[in-house]
XYZ file of C-alpha atoms in Angstrom:
347
model
C 9.239 20.697 -6.243
C 7.699 22.928 -3.635
C 7.901 21.734 -0.058
C 5.719 22.739 2.847
C 7.337 22.875 6.259
C 5.700 20.753 8.976
C 5.012 23.786 11.187
C 2.922 25.269 8.340
C 0.872 22.096 8.104
C 0.305 22.244 11.850
C -0.803 25.876 11.737
C -3.105 25.192 8.838
C -4.727 22.349 10.709
C -5.350 24.602 13.697
C -7.167 27.216 11.629
C -8.902 24.697 9.384
C -12.329 25.159 10.930
C -12.777 28.646 9.503
C -11.809 27.796 5.915
C -13.603 24.462 5.961
C -16.787 26.243 6.970
C -16.404 28.660 4.083
C -15.825 25.768 1.682
C -18.967 24.019 2.893
C -21.036 27.170 2.405
C -19.724 27.521 -1.128
C -20.494 23.924 -1.885
C -24.103 24.470 -0.869
C -24.562 26.711 -3.920
C -23.458 24.035 -6.361
C -24.759 20.623 -7.327
C -21.425 18.941 -6.601
C -21.263 16.682 -3.587
C -18.424 17.076 -1.089
C -15.983 14.177 -0.840
C -13.246 13.927 1.778
C -10.240 11.799 0.873
C -8.114 9.985 3.464
C -4.750 8.443 2.569
C -1.039 8.726 3.248
C 1.574 6.868 1.099
C 2.406 7.229 -2.590
C -0.150 4.640 -3.723
C -2.836 6.711 -2.006
C -1.520 9.869 -3.657
C -2.210 8.288 -7.041
C -5.847 7.768 -6.005
C -6.143 11.390 -4.894
C -4.684 12.536 -8.212
C -7.337 10.535 -10.057
C -10.110 12.120 -7.985
C -8.756 15.647 -8.399
C -8.451 15.287 -12.166
C -11.960 13.845 -12.451
C -13.441 16.577 -10.243
C -12.168 19.275 -12.615
C -14.714 18.240 -15.231
C -17.668 20.686 -15.292
C -20.185 17.846 -15.320
C -18.529 15.940 -12.475
C -20.931 15.173 -9.620
C -18.379 15.634 -6.819
C -15.573 17.820 -5.550
C -12.737 16.993 -3.171
C -13.605 19.218 -0.206
C -10.788 18.163 2.155
C -7.835 15.803 2.471
C -6.942 13.864 5.618
C -3.522 12.291 5.997
C -0.925 11.211 8.522
C 1.065 13.955 10.305
C 4.513 14.909 8.961
C 7.133 12.292 9.793
C 10.928 12.261 10.068
C 12.506 10.919 6.887
C 15.892 10.448 5.253
C 19.267 10.965 6.888
C 18.541 14.476 8.059
C 15.469 13.214 9.930
C 13.573 16.300 8.833
C 9.833 16.295 9.258
C 8.243 15.857 5.853
C 4.576 15.779 4.782
C 3.072 12.518 3.618
C 2.981 11.734 -0.096
C -0.733 12.568 -0.123
C -0.221 15.938 1.589
C 2.631 16.804 -0.771
C 0.585 15.957 -3.848
C -2.333 18.026 -2.596
C -0.064 21.018 -1.986
C 1.657 20.627 -5.360
C -1.758 20.579 -7.029
C -2.688 23.841 -5.330
C -5.142 22.314 -2.898
C -5.903 24.728 -0.018
C -3.452 24.019 2.767
C -6.045 24.739 5.441
C -8.160 21.861 4.130
C -5.358 19.328 4.551
C -5.988 17.798 7.976
C -3.234 15.900 9.790
C -4.672 14.578 13.060
C -2.664 12.159 15.164
C -5.876 10.155 15.626
C -9.094 10.284 13.649
C -11.097 10.443 16.868
C -9.743 13.824 18.002
C -12.579 16.204 18.899
C -11.041 19.182 17.095
C -10.607 17.156 13.910
C -14.137 15.737 13.999
C -15.508 19.225 14.525
C -13.603 20.544 11.502
C -14.698 17.562 9.428
C -18.350 18.245 10.217
C -17.938 21.841 9.029
C -16.732 20.576 5.654
C -20.058 18.710 5.421
C -18.798 15.645 3.540
C -21.374 13.586 1.679
C -18.874 10.724 1.335
C -15.430 9.810 2.665
C -12.977 7.714 0.661
C -9.998 5.949 2.214
C -6.925 4.437 0.570
C -4.060 3.264 2.796
C -4.802 5.977 5.358
C -3.179 4.085 8.237
C -5.438 5.250 11.056
C -8.397 3.583 12.762
C -11.711 5.333 12.097
C -13.997 5.503 15.149
C -17.772 5.244 14.913
C -18.071 8.985 15.542
C -16.188 9.527 12.293
C -18.188 6.924 10.358
C -21.455 8.564 11.430
C -20.615 11.892 9.763
C -20.894 11.318 5.968
C -24.468 10.418 4.953
C -23.292 8.193 2.077
C -20.780 6.440 4.292
C -17.053 5.785 3.988
C -15.710 3.645 1.150
C -12.303 1.973 1.259
C -10.055 0.796 -1.582
C -8.571 -2.476 -0.311
C -5.922 -4.334 -2.382
C -7.343 -7.841 -2.090
C -10.430 -9.788 -3.061
C -12.336 -9.465 0.185
C -12.982 -11.358 2.417
C -9.493 -12.678 1.603
C -6.536 -10.933 3.234
C -8.164 -8.512 5.615
C -5.540 -6.419 7.357
C -2.466 -4.241 6.924
C -0.428 -6.336 4.459
C -2.796 -7.967 1.943
C -0.432 -7.753 -1.031
C 2.606 -9.036 0.851
C 0.696 -11.954 2.365
C -0.893 -12.891 -0.964
C 2.509 -13.038 -2.634
C 3.925 -14.944 0.287
C 1.188 -17.523 -0.208
C 2.056 -17.828 -3.894
C -1.398 -16.873 -5.176
C -1.956 -16.818 -8.920
C -4.755 -14.266 -8.674
C -5.569 -11.364 -6.427
C -7.384 -8.080 -6.946
C -8.840 -4.938 -5.429
C -12.146 -4.354 -3.647
C -14.342 -1.349 -2.933
C -16.056 -1.850 0.402
C -17.967 0.216 2.914
C -16.033 0.826 6.103
C -17.457 -0.539 9.344
C -15.900 -0.763 12.800
C -14.633 -4.308 12.211
C -11.408 -4.367 10.165
C -12.058 -4.582 6.398
C -15.379 -6.333 7.085
C -17.886 -4.036 5.363
C -20.182 -4.906 2.435
C -18.361 -5.085 -0.910
C -19.548 -2.731 -3.659
C -17.346 -4.083 -6.447
C -14.058 -5.852 -7.056
C -11.658 -6.466 -9.909
C -9.346 -9.439 -10.315
C -5.697 -9.371 -11.377
C -3.488 -12.273 -12.469
C -0.178 -12.565 -10.588
C 3.010 -13.912 -12.151
C 5.884 -15.252 -10.097
C 8.211 -12.319 -10.803
C 6.074 -9.385 -9.683
C 7.174 -7.705 -6.456
C 4.986 -6.293 -3.719
C 5.555 -2.551 -4.395
C 4.785 -3.017 -8.091
C 1.661 -5.068 -7.418
C 0.475 -2.605 -4.781
C 0.723 0.274 -7.264
C -1.128 -1.716 -9.921
C -3.968 -2.630 -7.577
C -4.486 0.927 -6.339
C -4.476 2.135 -9.944
C -7.173 -0.414 -10.749
C -8.983 0.620 -7.579
C -8.997 4.271 -8.671
C -10.655 3.404 -11.952
C -13.130 1.124 -10.231
C -13.961 3.896 -7.781
C -14.687 6.415 -10.538
C -16.940 3.879 -12.231
C -18.876 3.210 -9.035
C -19.064 6.750 -7.631
C -22.378 7.681 -9.308
C -24.135 4.744 -7.640
C -22.358 5.389 -4.338
C -23.495 9.026 -4.369
C -27.106 8.227 -5.240
C -27.296 5.536 -2.552
C -27.982 2.598 -4.861
C -24.537 1.062 -4.245
C -25.368 0.558 -0.583
C -28.500 -1.361 -1.521
C -26.654 -3.791 -3.797
C -23.399 -4.110 -1.844
C -22.811 -7.719 -0.823
C -22.038 -8.718 2.777
C -18.773 -10.618 3.104
C -18.813 -14.366 3.736
C -17.166 -14.646 7.154
C -16.495 -18.340 6.596
C -13.981 -17.409 3.862
C -12.073 -14.740 5.777
C -8.285 -14.809 5.790
C -6.077 -12.286 7.572
C -3.032 -10.294 6.489
C -1.174 -8.953 9.530
C 1.736 -6.590 9.078
C 5.069 -8.320 8.409
C 7.593 -8.279 11.240
C 11.390 -8.141 11.114
C 11.798 -11.823 12.002
C 10.176 -12.700 8.693
C 13.158 -11.174 6.840
C 15.296 -14.208 7.633
C 15.594 -17.035 5.135
C 15.822 -20.665 6.145
C 17.272 -22.673 3.282
C 15.811 -25.816 4.784
C 12.538 -24.637 3.241
C 11.702 -25.330 -0.382
C 12.864 -22.762 -2.936
C 9.312 -21.833 -3.966
C 8.478 -20.725 -0.418
C 11.625 -18.593 -0.239
C 10.910 -17.037 -3.630
C 7.389 -16.100 -2.542
C 8.860 -14.564 0.589
C 11.421 -12.518 -1.301
C 8.978 -10.886 -3.721
C 7.668 -9.051 -0.648
C 10.829 -6.982 -0.306
C 10.325 -3.261 -0.794
C 13.892 -2.029 -1.263
C 14.497 -0.935 2.324
C 17.520 -2.233 4.282
C 16.881 -5.263 6.432
C 18.780 -7.744 8.640
C 20.351 -9.888 5.913
C 24.063 -9.356 5.320
C 23.479 -10.202 1.680
C 20.087 -9.028 0.534
C 18.378 -11.114 -2.120
C 16.457 -8.902 -4.564
C 14.996 -11.109 -7.312
C 14.742 -14.862 -7.679
C 13.321 -17.833 -9.529
C 12.593 -21.232 -8.059
C 13.583 -24.652 -9.394
C 11.718 -27.768 -8.360
C 14.931 -29.808 -8.623
C 18.549 -28.882 -8.046
C 20.920 -31.018 -10.106
C 24.309 -29.881 -8.852
C 27.484 -31.527 -7.666
C 27.821 -29.215 -4.709
C 27.721 -30.336 -1.120
C 24.670 -29.398 0.929
C 25.824 -25.832 1.696
C 27.754 -24.780 -1.403
C 26.321 -22.079 -3.659
C 27.070 -22.481 -7.367
C 26.670 -20.260 -10.410
C 24.984 -21.288 -13.651
C 23.758 -19.187 -16.552
C 23.008 -15.851 -14.876
C 21.968 -17.159 -11.459
C 23.387 -18.173 -8.130
C 22.056 -21.637 -7.276
C 21.287 -22.058 -3.583
C 20.339 -25.611 -2.533
C 17.097 -25.635 -0.522
C 14.751 -28.114 1.099
C 13.174 -30.943 -0.875
C 16.108 -31.056 -3.349
C 14.948 -27.726 -4.800
C 17.041 -24.692 -5.697
C 16.578 -20.964 -5.323
C 17.970 -19.130 -8.358
C 19.149 -15.682 -7.255
C 19.189 -13.184 -10.138
C 19.939 -9.951 -8.255
C 21.319 -9.185 -4.819
C 22.686 -6.357 -2.716
C 25.599 -6.052 -0.315
C 25.404 -3.682 2.678
C 25.919 -0.084 1.551
C 26.134 -1.080 -2.108
C 23.853 -0.862 -5.103
C 21.832 -3.781 -6.424
C 23.985 -6.005 -8.597
C 23.418 -8.980 -10.860
C 24.326 -12.461 -9.728
C 26.911 -12.639 -12.532
C 28.712 -9.468 -11.408
C 28.621 -10.653 -7.800
C 30.030 -14.044 -8.773
C 32.807 -12.440 -10.826
C 33.689 -10.315 -7.810
C 34.289 -13.431 -5.719
C 37.359 -14.177 -7.865
C 37.081 -17.919 -7.387
C 36.264 -17.877 -3.682
C 33.934 -20.618 -2.508
C 30.499 -19.435 -1.433
C 28.551 -21.266 1.251
C 25.053 -20.690 2.502
C 24.375 -20.420 6.226
C 23.432 -23.828 7.620
């Protein structure tokens, strides 16, 4: 897979104004409307891929005129600067490098100037990760539309999927909404619901919702680009708003005084990255009752699960776990490795 060095991305951003202007002039001779896409992580890259594929159709009403994403960031053990998943996809697809913008902030004068030269009719955001100032929002005549992985006005904020799972919801979804200055508060164009089972994890659900959001976006784009979507978009009911702030490191800790269901809902939020637990719990089930002969802190094994006594006489069944520096293992293999040693939970 081809890689683009961060310095190249920086140089391309500096000279973007010239090429963006040329692209805008070319677009004026066609009937296709210019769309600018903003996003950063892998789930956003899947949305960009959907737009690029759709735009290749001769009868498509739009073209992706520019891509905006977060600047290259240090990743992996070597701490090398690497482009975002969105930037990498765009480059791999042959998208012009000088039309991939990587501003530190979306309010930078140089960036806004380059954006104006692209002459976007519409901007689309998906997990971009940067606040959009009013000066940005004033540029595209058809507005800016965001794919948000919740049923707005529920779970406004940075972690809608994680908070929904933490709350144990049985249904969530994805919304298309116009972007306004207030966070995730714009009129909703359309939404699609999705049933949640108790075993789905946050990364999986996030990918599903953005995939649904991509399809919903393609379905709604004709009405967005002719202006009729703005007329029928529904204002959000502020009396039903709930918030989804970003998770913090303190929320990684488990308190087994809580009921097992609450701990299970908490654990499905894990994304595979190392955290503060010495033994990392990967997948679980919850039992409303815990019929064991153990004392209050002893962990037992039954079937294929570790049984951890929790609050309210419930049990957390641990199916998979991970030791520091090791691969994910099943509860059975972990238990066999104890060789008869007694296992106690932290009080």
